[in-house]
Amino acid sequence: MAMTALRREGRRFLLSPIPPNPSTAARSTMLSESTAYEMRWFLIVSLGDDLISGEVPKSNIHRKNHGRSRRSFVFVCSFFVNAGDLSLLGIRSISTQVVRNRMKSVKNIQKITKAMKMVAASKLRAVQLRTENSRGLWQPFTALLGDTPSVDVKKNVIVTITSDKGLCGGINSTSVKISKSLYKLTSGPEKETKYVLLGEKGKVQMVRDSKNSIEMTITEVQKNPVNYTQVSVLADDILKNVEYDALRIIFNKFHSVVSFIPTISTILSPEVVERESESGGKLGDLDSYEIEGGETKAEVLQNLAEFQFSCVLYNAVLENACSELGARMSAMDSSSRNAGEMLDRLTLTYNRTRQASITTELIEIISGASALTG
Amino acid sequence: MYRQAPRLLIRALDGGRGGRLIGRAFSTGVPVAPVEDSAFVEAWKKVAPNLEPPKTPLSFMKPRPPTPSSIPSKLTVNFVLPYQSEISNKEVDMVIVPATTGQMGVLPGHVATIAELKPGLLSVHDGNEVTKYFVSSGFAFIHANSIADIVAVEAVPVDRIDPSLVQKGLADFTQKLSSATTDLEKAEAQIGVDVHSALNAALTG
């Protein structure tokens, strides 16, 4: 009999207007939207278990999940028990506990995202300084060898730089989209294009459909602050393991805290440089340069290509790191703002519910009193 | 009603094309030379019409001046390191770079050269003042328009080098070279010896 009463009560709360799903406005930028609700789910199951056995739970919070399967019934029970100031046997009162719980979790999420924004802002300041200092590094190479993104070669290697951590807006998806379009651009008869992926997020997205074209993946580049030695070792690794005629590095260039420009830097292998300089065009006046040092021109050009790759890669990694932090800042900022708006709406609902329950109680009392006297 | 007069006037004056011209006239810094590779942009549009084509480094660089007909009086030097631009667009008289074939002096009007650098002394002469740096290695590009780009991996001004540490390092690496067994160890020790003897020479010379 008690069980049916509980079930009846629970069904009333289940029909209450607030569904336990986060609104879609905050979905894309909120920290794993299920965390707050998963914790409550375990709480719910454990409460339900105790309720069924007839004991009143002493501490609600740190209980293990028993994994019982009577989920629906248990879910129903939780709303009932959480309705604060009630006894176990069904005095009706509209509950504000649900709204209050949601408000608490939304406020926590807002605090977390604000903190993440501050952390990203402070990291950005440090990395931005180093990025701006490294911007002079690739300019001499472009001044000498020009910029030839439309070069036609047989073996292309696309080096995509992405981040390891998420919650940074859409920059990784942009880089991946551009890599895929570049792959289509550079593919053709007798040509082959391969990927080298830096960063966990790029790897995850590419593995889904282009698994066979991925030559190497490198993750945890940003674990320690990036310095030139580390990047040059990385560049050496890449150059040893892939054959290439042209390397194309795709990254997000840091323009400002709110704007990141996807960029492609092209590096040609020494043989292609020779070929292009002989045929004229952009590299035509490379022949007029005298070569000092090394035994042959080919050796110097080889060293030049490798050095160029490591310098451009260093700059690209730094720029991408800056862009990632900037994107994370703006994503967390909009997330906090959405959480704030959600909190405002919930507060209104809370007050309405509270006032309605007070009014209902008053009406019941007064009508009861008038029934006695009248 | 009279508030709208200027807008209507502009529109009446030149119609569509002129209106855009008037709008353009206020934009400063419109690049004169094309800064995009048009072949690339076209190929991109065919493959991915909805995506904007990504930018290339050329659009982020200031265009270099063309080769002048007469030899200019000063040399423009850019000396860059991975973590800093040491010298950028400075006009100097002469630069001496430590190329692998020996110390090379660069004057304005030098023939276009690509030089590979070895560890050694780089000195920048501007009038009477000379600034000396010890560079680890890198490349130097001298362009026909009297612009010299020096890209090095590591460089320190010579007055920050400690002579006693140099001697100690030299002794260490010489000893490692004599006791090296594998090729890799030998190569590493040789590099150490080279760098330290160059440091020594830079300090004394």
PDB file of C-alpha atoms in Angstrom, chain B residues 10 14-28 30:
ATOM      1  CA  ILE B  10      26.086  60.231 -52.694  1.00  0.00           C
ATOM      2  CA  ASP B  14      27.768  57.958 -58.826  1.00  0.00           C
ATOM      3  CA  GLY B  15      25.333  55.107 -58.579  1.00  0.00           C
ATOM      4  CA  GLY B  16      26.679  51.673 -57.796  1.00  0.00           C
ATOM      5  CA  ARG B  17      30.256  51.687 -58.956  1.00  0.00           C
ATOM      6  CA  GLY B  18      31.115  55.119 -57.693  1.00  0.00           C
ATOM      7  CA  GLY B  19      29.469  54.438 -54.402  1.00  0.00           C
ATOM      8  CA  ARG B  20      31.795  51.542 -53.902  1.00  0.00           C
ATOM      9  CA  LEU B  21      34.747  53.679 -54.911  1.00  0.00           C
ATOM     10  CA  ILE B  22      33.827  56.247 -52.306  1.00  0.00           C
ATOM     11  CA  GLY B  23      33.602  53.488 -49.777  1.00  0.00           C
ATOM     12  CA  ARG B  24      37.021  52.193 -50.841  1.00  0.00           C
ATOM     13  CA  ALA B  25      38.695  55.567 -50.638  1.00  0.00           C
ATOM     14  CA  PHE B  26      38.647  55.434 -46.863  1.00  0.00           C
ATOM     15  CA  SER B  27      40.283  52.030 -46.555  1.00  0.00           C
ATOM     16  CA  THR B  28      43.970  52.448 -45.953  1.00  0.00           C
ATOM     17  CA  VAL B  30      44.810  48.013 -49.423  1.00  0.00           C
TER      18      VAL B  30
END
